[in-house]
XYZ file of C-alpha atoms in Angstrom:
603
model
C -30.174 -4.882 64.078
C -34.162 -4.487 63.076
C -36.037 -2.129 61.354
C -37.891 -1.146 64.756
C -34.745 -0.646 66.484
C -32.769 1.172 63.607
C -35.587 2.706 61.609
C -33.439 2.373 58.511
C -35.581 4.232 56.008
C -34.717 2.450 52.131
C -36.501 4.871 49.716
C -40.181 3.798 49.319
C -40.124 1.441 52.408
C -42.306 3.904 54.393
C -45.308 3.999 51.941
C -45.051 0.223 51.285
C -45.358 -0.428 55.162
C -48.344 2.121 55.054
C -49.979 0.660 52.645
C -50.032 -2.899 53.654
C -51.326 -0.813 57.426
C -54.498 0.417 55.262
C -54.938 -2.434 53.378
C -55.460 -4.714 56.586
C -56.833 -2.647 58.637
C -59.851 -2.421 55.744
C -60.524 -6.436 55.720
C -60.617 -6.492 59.673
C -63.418 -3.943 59.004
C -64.925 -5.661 56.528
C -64.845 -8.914 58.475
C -63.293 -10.675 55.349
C -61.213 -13.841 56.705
C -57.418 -14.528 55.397
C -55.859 -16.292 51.780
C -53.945 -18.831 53.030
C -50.752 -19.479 50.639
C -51.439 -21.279 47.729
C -48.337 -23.555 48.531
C -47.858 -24.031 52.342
C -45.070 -26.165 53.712
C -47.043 -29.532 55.091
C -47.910 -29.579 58.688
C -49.748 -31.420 61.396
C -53.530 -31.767 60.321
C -54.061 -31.640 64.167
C -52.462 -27.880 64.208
C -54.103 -24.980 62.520
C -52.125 -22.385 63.958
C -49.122 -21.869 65.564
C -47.952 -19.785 68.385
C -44.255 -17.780 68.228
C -41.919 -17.768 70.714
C -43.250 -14.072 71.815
C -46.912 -15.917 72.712
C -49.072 -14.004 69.852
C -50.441 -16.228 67.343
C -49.129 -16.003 63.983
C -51.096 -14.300 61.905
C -51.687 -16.308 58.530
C -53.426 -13.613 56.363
C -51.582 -12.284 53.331
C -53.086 -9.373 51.847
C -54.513 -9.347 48.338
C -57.077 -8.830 45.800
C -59.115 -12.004 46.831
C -61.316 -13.464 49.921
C -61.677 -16.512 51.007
C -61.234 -18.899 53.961
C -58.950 -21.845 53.956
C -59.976 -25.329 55.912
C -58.447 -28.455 56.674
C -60.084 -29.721 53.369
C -57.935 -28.234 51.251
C -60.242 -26.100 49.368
C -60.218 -22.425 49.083
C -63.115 -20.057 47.847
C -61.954 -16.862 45.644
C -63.480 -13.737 44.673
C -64.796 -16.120 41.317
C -67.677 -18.668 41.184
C -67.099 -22.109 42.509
C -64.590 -23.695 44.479
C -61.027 -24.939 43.833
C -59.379 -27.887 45.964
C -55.983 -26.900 47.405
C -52.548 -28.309 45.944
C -52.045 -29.894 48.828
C -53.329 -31.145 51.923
C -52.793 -29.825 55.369
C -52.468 -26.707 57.084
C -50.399 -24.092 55.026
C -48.051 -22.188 56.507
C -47.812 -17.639 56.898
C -45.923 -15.395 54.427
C -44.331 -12.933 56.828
C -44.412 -9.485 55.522
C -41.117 -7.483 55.124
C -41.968 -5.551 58.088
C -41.156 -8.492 60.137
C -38.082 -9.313 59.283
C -34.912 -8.280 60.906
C -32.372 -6.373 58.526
C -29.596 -8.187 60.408
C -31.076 -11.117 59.405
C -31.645 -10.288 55.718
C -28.325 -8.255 55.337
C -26.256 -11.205 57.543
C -27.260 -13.894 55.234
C -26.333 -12.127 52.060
C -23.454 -13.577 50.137
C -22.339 -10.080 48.969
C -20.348 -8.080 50.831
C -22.103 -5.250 52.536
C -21.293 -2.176 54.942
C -23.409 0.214 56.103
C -21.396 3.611 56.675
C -23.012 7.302 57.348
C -22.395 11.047 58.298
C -19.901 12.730 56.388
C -16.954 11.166 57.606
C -18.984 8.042 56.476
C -18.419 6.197 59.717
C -18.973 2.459 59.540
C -22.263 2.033 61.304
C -22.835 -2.331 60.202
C -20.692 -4.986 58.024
C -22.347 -8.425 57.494
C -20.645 -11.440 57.910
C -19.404 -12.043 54.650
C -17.517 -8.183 54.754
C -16.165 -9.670 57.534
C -15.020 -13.068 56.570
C -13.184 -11.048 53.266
C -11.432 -8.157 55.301
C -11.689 -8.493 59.102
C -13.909 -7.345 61.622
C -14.557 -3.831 61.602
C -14.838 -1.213 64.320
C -18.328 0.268 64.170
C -18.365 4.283 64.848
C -14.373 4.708 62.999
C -14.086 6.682 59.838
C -14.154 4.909 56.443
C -11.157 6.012 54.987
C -9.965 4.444 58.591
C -11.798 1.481 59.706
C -12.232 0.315 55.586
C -8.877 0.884 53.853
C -9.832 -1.302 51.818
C -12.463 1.282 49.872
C -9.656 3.082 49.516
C -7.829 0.944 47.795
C -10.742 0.063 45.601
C -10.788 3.738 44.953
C -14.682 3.975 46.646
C -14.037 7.021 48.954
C -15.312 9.727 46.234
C -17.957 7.516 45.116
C -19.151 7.323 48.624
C -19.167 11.343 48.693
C -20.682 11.538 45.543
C -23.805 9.612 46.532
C -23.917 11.131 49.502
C -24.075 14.217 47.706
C -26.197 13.990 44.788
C -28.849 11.049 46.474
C -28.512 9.075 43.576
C -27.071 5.654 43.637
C -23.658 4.946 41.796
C -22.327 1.705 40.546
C -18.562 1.046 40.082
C -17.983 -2.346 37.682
C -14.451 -4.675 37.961
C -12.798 -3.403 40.867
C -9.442 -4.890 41.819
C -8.026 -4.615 44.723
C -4.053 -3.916 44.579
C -2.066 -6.480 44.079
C -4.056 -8.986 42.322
C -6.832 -9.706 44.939
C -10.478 -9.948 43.894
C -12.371 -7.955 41.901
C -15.993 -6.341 42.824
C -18.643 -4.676 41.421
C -19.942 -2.177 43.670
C -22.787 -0.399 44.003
C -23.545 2.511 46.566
C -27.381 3.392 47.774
C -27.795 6.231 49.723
C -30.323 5.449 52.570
C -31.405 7.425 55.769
C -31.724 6.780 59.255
C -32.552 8.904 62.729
C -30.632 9.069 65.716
C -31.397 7.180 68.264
C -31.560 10.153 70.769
C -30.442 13.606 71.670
C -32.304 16.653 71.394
C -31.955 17.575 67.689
C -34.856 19.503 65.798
C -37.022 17.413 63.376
C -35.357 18.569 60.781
C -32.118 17.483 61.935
C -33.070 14.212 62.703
C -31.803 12.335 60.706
C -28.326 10.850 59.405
C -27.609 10.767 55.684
C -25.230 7.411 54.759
C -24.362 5.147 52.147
C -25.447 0.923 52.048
C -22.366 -0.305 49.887
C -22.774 -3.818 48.361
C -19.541 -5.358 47.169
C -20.409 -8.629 44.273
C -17.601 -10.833 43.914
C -16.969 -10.960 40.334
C -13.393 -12.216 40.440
C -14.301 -15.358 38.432
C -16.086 -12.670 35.683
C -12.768 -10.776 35.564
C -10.767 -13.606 35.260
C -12.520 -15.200 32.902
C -12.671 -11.724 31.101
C -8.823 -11.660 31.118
C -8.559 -15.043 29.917
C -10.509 -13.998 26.835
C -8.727 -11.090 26.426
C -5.418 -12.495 26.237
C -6.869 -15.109 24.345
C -8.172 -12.659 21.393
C -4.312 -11.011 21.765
C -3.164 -14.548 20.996
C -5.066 -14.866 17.899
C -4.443 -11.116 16.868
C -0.779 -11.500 16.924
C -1.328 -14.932 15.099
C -3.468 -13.275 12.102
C -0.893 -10.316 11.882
C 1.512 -12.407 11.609
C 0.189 -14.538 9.349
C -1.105 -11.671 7.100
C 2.504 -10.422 7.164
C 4.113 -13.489 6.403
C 1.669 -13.520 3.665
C 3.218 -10.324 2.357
C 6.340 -10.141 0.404
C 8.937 -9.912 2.778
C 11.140 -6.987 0.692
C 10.136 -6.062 -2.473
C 11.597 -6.065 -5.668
C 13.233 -2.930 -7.068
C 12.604 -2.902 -10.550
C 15.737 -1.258 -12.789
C 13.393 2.363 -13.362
C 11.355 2.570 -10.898
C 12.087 3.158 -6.743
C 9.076 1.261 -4.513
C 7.952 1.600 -1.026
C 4.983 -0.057 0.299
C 3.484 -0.121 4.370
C 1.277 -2.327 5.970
C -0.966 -1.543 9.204
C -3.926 -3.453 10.454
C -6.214 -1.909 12.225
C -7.226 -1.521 15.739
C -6.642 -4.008 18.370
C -8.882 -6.492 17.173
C -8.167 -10.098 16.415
C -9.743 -9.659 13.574
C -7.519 -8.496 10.515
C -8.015 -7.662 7.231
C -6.879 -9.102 3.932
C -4.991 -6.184 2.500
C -2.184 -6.902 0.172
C 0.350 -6.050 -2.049
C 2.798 -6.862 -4.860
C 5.519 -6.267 -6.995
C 6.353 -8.477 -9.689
C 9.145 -8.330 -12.679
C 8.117 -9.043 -15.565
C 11.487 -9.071 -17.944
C 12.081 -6.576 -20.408
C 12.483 -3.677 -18.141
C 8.641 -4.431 -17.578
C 7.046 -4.382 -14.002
C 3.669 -5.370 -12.490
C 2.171 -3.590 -9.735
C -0.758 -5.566 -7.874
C -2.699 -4.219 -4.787
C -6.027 -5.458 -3.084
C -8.190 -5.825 0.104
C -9.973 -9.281 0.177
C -13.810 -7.971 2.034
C -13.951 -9.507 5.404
C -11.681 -10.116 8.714
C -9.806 -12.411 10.737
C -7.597 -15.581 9.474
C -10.244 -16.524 6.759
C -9.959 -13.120 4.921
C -5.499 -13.561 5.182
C -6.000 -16.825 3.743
C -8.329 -16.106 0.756
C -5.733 -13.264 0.333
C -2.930 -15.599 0.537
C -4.029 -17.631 -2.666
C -4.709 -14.827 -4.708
C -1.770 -12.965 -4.341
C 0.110 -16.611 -5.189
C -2.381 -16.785 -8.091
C -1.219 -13.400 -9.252
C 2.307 -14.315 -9.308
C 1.486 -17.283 -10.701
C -0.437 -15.274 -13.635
C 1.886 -12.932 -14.300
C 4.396 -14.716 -15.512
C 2.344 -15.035 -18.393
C 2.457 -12.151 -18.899
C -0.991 -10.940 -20.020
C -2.397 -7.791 -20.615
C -3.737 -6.635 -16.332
C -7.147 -7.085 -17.786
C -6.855 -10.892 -18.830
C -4.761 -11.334 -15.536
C -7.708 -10.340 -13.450
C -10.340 -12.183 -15.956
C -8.287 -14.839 -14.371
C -8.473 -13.873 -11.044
C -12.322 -13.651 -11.001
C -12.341 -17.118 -11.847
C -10.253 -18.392 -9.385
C -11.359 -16.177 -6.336
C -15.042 -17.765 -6.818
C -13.820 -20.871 -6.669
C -11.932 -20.602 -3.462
C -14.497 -19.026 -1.437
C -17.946 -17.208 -2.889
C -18.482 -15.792 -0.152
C -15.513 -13.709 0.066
C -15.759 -11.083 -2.127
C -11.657 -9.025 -3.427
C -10.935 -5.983 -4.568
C -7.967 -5.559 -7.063
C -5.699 -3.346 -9.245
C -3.389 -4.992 -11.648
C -0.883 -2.368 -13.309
C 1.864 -2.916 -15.955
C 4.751 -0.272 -16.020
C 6.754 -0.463 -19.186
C 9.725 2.172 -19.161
C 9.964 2.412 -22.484
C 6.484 3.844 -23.347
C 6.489 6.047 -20.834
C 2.917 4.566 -19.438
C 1.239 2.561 -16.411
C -1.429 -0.118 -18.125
C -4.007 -1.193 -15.449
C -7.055 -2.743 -14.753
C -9.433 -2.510 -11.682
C -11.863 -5.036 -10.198
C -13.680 -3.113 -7.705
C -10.672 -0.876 -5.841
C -10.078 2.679 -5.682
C -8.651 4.526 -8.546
C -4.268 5.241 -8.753
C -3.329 8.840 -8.079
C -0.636 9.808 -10.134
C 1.399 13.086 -9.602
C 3.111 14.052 -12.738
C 6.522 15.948 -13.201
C 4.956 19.247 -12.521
C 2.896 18.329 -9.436
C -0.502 18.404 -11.194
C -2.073 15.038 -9.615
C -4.365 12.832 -11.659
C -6.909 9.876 -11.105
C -6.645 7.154 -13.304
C -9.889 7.011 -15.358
C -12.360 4.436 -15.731
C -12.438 1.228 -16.731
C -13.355 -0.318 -13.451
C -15.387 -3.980 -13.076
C -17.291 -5.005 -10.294
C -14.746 -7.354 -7.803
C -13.092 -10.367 -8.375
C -15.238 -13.239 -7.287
C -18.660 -11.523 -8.656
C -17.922 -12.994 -12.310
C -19.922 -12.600 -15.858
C -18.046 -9.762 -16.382
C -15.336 -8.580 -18.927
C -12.346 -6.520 -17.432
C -10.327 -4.052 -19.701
C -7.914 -2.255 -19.308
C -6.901 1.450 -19.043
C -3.619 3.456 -19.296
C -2.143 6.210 -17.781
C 1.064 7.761 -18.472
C 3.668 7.745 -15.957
C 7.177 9.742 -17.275
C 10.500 10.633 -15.286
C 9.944 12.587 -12.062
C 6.203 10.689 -11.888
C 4.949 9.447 -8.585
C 1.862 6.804 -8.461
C -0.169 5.571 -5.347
C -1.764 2.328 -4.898
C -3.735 2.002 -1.619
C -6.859 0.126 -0.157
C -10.056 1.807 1.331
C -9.128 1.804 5.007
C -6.941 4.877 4.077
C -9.422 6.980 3.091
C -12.762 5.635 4.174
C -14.389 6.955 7.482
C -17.513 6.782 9.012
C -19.750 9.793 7.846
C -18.337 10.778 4.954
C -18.595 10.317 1.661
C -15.665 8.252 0.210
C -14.706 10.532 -2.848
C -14.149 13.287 -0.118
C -11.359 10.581 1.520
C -9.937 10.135 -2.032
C -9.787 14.190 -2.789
C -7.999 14.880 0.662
C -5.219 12.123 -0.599
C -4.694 13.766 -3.632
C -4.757 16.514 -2.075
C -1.653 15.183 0.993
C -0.126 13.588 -2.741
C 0.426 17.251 -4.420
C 2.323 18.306 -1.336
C 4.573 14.931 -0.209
C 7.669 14.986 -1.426
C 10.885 12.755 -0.896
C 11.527 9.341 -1.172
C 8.648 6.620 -1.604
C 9.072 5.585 2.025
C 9.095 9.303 3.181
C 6.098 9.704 0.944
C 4.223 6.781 2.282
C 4.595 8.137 5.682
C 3.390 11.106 4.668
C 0.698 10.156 3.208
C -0.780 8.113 6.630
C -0.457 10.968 8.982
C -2.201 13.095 6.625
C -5.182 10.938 6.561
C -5.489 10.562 10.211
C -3.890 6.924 10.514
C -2.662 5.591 13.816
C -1.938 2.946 15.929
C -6.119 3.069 16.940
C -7.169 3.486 13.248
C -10.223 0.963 13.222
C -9.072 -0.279 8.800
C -5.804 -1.983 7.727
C -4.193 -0.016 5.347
C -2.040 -1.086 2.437
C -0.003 1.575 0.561
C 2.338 1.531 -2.384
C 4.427 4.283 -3.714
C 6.298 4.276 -6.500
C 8.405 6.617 -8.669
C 9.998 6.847 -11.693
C 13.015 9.502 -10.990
C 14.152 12.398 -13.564
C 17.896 11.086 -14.340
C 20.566 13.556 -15.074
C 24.260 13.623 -15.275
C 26.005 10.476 -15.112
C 23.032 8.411 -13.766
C 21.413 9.211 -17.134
C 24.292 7.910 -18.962
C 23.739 4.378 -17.547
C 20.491 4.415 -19.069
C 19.777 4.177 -22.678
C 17.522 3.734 -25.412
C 18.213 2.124 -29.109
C 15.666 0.845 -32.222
C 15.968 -0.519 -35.740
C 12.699 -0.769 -37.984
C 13.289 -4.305 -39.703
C 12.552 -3.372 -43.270
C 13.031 -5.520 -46.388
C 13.882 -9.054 -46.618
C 16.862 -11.717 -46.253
C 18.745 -8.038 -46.176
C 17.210 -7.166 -42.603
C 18.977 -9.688 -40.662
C 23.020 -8.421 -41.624
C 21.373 -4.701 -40.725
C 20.563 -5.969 -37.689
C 23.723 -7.368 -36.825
C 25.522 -4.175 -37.903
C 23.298 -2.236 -35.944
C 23.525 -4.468 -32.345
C 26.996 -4.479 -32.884
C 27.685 -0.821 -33.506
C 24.775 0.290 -30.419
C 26.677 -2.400 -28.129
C 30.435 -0.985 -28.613
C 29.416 3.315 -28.352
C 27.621 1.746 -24.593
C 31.469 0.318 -24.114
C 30.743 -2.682 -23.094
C 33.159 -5.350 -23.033
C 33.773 -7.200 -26.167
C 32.226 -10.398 -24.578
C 29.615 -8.917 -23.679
C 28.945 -7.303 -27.460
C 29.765 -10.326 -28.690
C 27.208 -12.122 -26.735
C 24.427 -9.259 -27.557
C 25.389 -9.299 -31.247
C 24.556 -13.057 -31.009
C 21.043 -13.037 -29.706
C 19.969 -10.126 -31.241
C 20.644 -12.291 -34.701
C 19.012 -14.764 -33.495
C 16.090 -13.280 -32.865
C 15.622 -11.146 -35.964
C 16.382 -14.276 -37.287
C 13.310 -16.204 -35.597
C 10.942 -13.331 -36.427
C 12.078 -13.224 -40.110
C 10.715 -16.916 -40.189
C 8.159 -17.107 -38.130
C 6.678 -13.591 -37.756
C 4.794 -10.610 -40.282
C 5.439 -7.132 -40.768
C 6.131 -4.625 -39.045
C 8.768 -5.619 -37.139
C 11.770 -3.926 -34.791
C 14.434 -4.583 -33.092
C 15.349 -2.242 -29.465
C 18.309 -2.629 -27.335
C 18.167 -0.985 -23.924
C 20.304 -0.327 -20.887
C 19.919 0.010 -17.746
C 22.650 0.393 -14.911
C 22.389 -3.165 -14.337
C 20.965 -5.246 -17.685
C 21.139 -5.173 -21.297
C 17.776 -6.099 -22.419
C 17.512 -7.562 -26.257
C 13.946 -7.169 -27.605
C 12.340 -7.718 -31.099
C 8.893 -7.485 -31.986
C 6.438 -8.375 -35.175
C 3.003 -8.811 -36.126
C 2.835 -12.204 -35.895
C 0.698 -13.151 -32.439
C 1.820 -16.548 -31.992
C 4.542 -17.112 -28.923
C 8.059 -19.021 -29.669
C 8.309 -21.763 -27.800
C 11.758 -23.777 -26.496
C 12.202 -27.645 -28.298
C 14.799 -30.079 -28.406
C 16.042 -29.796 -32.465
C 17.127 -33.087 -33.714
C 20.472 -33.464 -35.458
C 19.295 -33.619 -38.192
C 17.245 -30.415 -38.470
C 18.253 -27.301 -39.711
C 15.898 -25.057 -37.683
C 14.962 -25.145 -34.100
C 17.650 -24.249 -32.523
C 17.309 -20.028 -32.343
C 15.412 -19.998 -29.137
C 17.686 -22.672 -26.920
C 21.044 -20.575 -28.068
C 19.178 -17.251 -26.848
C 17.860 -19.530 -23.475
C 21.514 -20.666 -23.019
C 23.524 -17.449 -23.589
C 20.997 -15.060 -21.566
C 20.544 -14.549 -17.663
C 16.522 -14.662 -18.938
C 14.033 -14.462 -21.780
C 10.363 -14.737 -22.637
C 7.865 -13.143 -24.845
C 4.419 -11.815 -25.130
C 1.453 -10.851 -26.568
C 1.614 -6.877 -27.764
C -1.777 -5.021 -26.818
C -2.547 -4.237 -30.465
C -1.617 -7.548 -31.749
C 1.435 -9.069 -32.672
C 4.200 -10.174 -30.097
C 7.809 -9.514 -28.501
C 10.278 -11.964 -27.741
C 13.237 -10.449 -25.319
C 16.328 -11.856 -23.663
C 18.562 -10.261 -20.925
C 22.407 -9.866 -20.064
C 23.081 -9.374 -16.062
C 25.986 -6.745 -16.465
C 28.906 -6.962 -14.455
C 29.253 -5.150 -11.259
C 31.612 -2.066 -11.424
């Protein structure tokens, strides 16, 4: 199979060949001789030319630009001044032109897979020997869909009709052949050629078909795949290592109901470092943390790792949220300052009624009061944690029965586009109208925003509610204070008082006896030790008594070893040894509170 046999017309082969026609047909006007090739293969220095099998001498001329003759000497004269010597010695051997070569020849020796098919039943007209060394000899003149099932299979046939069609070459990338055989990337030319007899008009003469090269790329795909299921591999190792990183249930403080969810985003390896937290602080107290450490992939869950522990770690201090993320600042520079954390540290305390926070960086809490009127939480906000020469304070906002608050990180309400205070409005927004429990709301809350399995952010979100009690649920919770007033007299008060608060809760008389007991001690230690003004509050909840005394005084009790011998000392380790827990802390306008707590018995 030749061109002068076939006539297979490629686009732009025609007015190549013509050109090259004009071209030498000018210099055998002109009388110009031939360029030999710069680099000819070596030959006999007795032989200038040599004579093809068909008796016409090879013609050595290659048409260009230049003139010149070429010798035995090796030197060659161009269209410049002067003389260059030849690279080498010898007689140099003819470029042949495309015109001479055999498409057999050229389309045989491919390694590619190729078939030449035409008419529109795209009957195979050629395959080279590698088509046939993949799927068979094929018999020429049969129907594609017939004598290459295999196109089928690939899913080729319409691609070959589309080409055919629209004269425009199509390529098809990582086709597999059913069952797990090799994979190809095709690509379809349309070409034309004319029949080889008959009587058709001109116009008629010629067929329309379809040159279809198949490239092996199974080793591509493979290696593709391999990659692929590597990245899984490491995607379902940084999920699970961000969720182990997570608290694994969370703790459900005695006035408040929590839900928090977790998503990362897309199907990337890559991860976030959202987190979240919540931590009991004693007293009825509870600390709510959430933040998204900048960055993806194992890295980002690790940095996010360490600060979460750090924030545990901190909060049993129990600072104000703006010292605990002063803290935090520190520490998230040291571990990597490169990685740069969000935060928001808040402090619910049930008995005033109020959610004391702090934010490095993160969004603001959405609160949704009683009444369904939903509020941001105001300024202040510092730049991130990890940034540091900067002061955090903190901010309050109130949170009463029938209250719902939401934490979250940007991913739920940042998209591409749009301004990010429009993301936080349409979650206030989805907040007003959720209703239900935490969980519920949480749900709620990510469908509203457009988050799915393909959302491109992890998302971290944390409800959390403090419900309207009634009936006999209310009458497991209560509320009691004293104003210490006066001197040596305010500690028998005291007593009087714990004991007479204690019995109308009915507890058991162990129980009262036990309250009575550290609730002395106590006033007792602040009497000594502490400064005007000072109280005393008892509180229940449905499962703790929690004994709490403040003063003015800002220095904490500590726990010692009293000698026999001393008379004092020995107020804190009674309260330490009688309690389930105690602690104390620094007041936000100055002073302290020292608290114990009584596990109650389960009904």
């Amino acid at each position: 199979m030749n061109f002068t046999r076939w006539s297979a017309r490629f686009p732009g082969t025609q007015r190549r060949a013509a050109a090259r026609t004009e071209h030498a047909a000018a210099q055998a006007k002109r009388g110009e001789g031939a360029v030999p090739a710069a680099r000819g293969g070596r030959a006999d220095p007795g032989a200038e030319r040599s004579t093809p099998a068909d008796g016409h001498p090879a013609d050595s001329t290659v048409s260009g630009t230049g003139t010149g003759t070429g010798t035995g000497t090796g030197t060659a004269t161009g269209p410049g001044t002067g003389t260059a010597p030849a690279q080498r010695t010898g007689v140099l051997t003819a470029v042949p032109s495309l015109g001479e070569l055999s498409v057999r020849e050229v389309l045989g020796r491919l390694p590619a897979l190729v078939a030449l098919v035409h008419g529109p039943e795209h009957r195979v007209a050629y395959v080279n020997d590698a088509y046939t060394a993949g799927f068979g000899a094929r018999t020429p003149g049969a129907p594609a869909h017939e004598a290459l099932p295999e196109l089928g299979e690939l899913g080729l046939l319409p691609l070959l009709d589309q080409v055919q069609r629209s004269g425009k070459p199509r390529t098809a990338k990582n086709r597999t052949a059913p069952g797990g055989g090799s994979s190809y990337t095709v690509t379809c030319t349309p070409v034309e050629f004319p029949t080889t007899g008959g009587t058709a008009p001109e116009a008629e003469a010629h067929h329309a078909g379809v040159l279809i090269h198949l490239a092996d790329v199974t080793d591509h795909a493979e290696a593709v795949e391999r990659l692929r299921a590597s990245e899984r591999r490491q995607r379902e190792a940084a999920v699970t290592l961000q969720r182990s990183l997570l608290p694994q249930e969370l703790e459900q403080p005695d006035d408040l109901r929590i839900a928090a969810t977790y998503q990362p985003g897309g199907t990337e390896a890559a991860v976030g470092g959202d987190w979240y937290d919540v931590i009991t602080l004693g007293a009825g107290r509870t600390a709510l943390v959430i933040g998204d450490v900048m960055g993806r992939g194992v890295r980002a869950a690790a940095v996010m790792g360490q600060l979460r522990t750090a924030v545990r770690a901190y909060a049993r201090l129990d600072l104000p949220p703006h010292e605990v993320l002063q803290l935090l600042d520190g520490l998230a520079a040291e571990i990597d300052a490169s990685q740069i954390a969000t935060c928001v540290y808040a402090v619910h305390d049930p008995n005033e009624g109020l959610l004391a926070y702090a934010s490095a960086g993160h969004l603001p809490i959405l609160v949704r009061d009683e009444h369904g009127t939903v509020r941001r939480a105001a300024d202040p906000t510092g730049p991130p944690l990890g940034t540091g020469g900067w002061l955090h304070t903190s901010g309050t906002i109130p949170l009463g029965p029938g209250s719902t608050a939401v934490l979250y990180t940007d991913g739920l309400v940042e998209r591409r586009g749009e301004d990010i205070d429009e993301g936080v409005a349409a979650l206030e927004r989805a907040l007003a109208g959720a209703q239900g429990t935490p969980s519920v709301i949480c749900d709620r809350l990510m469908r509203a925003l457009g988050v799915d399995a393909d959302h491109d952010d992890d998302v971290a979100v944390m409800v959390l509610q403090q419900p309207a009690r009634s009936g006999a649920d209310a009458e497991l919770f209560h509320n009691a204070a004293l104003e210490l007033l006066g001197g040596i007299e305010a500690a028998p008060r005291a007593r009087a008082f714990a004991q007479g608060v204690l019995a109308s809760w009915r507890f058991p008389v162990e129980l009262c006896d036990l309250g009575v007991l550290a609730a002395s001690e106590l006033v007792a230690n602040s009497l000594q030790h502490g400064t005007p003004p000072m109280r005393l509050r008892l509180r229940r909840t449905d499962r703790r008594l929690i004994i709490e005394v403040t003063d003015g005084d800002d220095h904490l009790p500590r726990r010692r070893r009293a000698e026999p011998a001393d008379e004092t000392g020995r107020g804190i380790s009674i309260v330490a040894t009688i309690a389930s827990s105690w602690g104390s802390r620094r007041t936000p306008g100055g002073g302290k509170a020292v608290w114990c707590e009584f596990a109650l018995p389960d009904k």
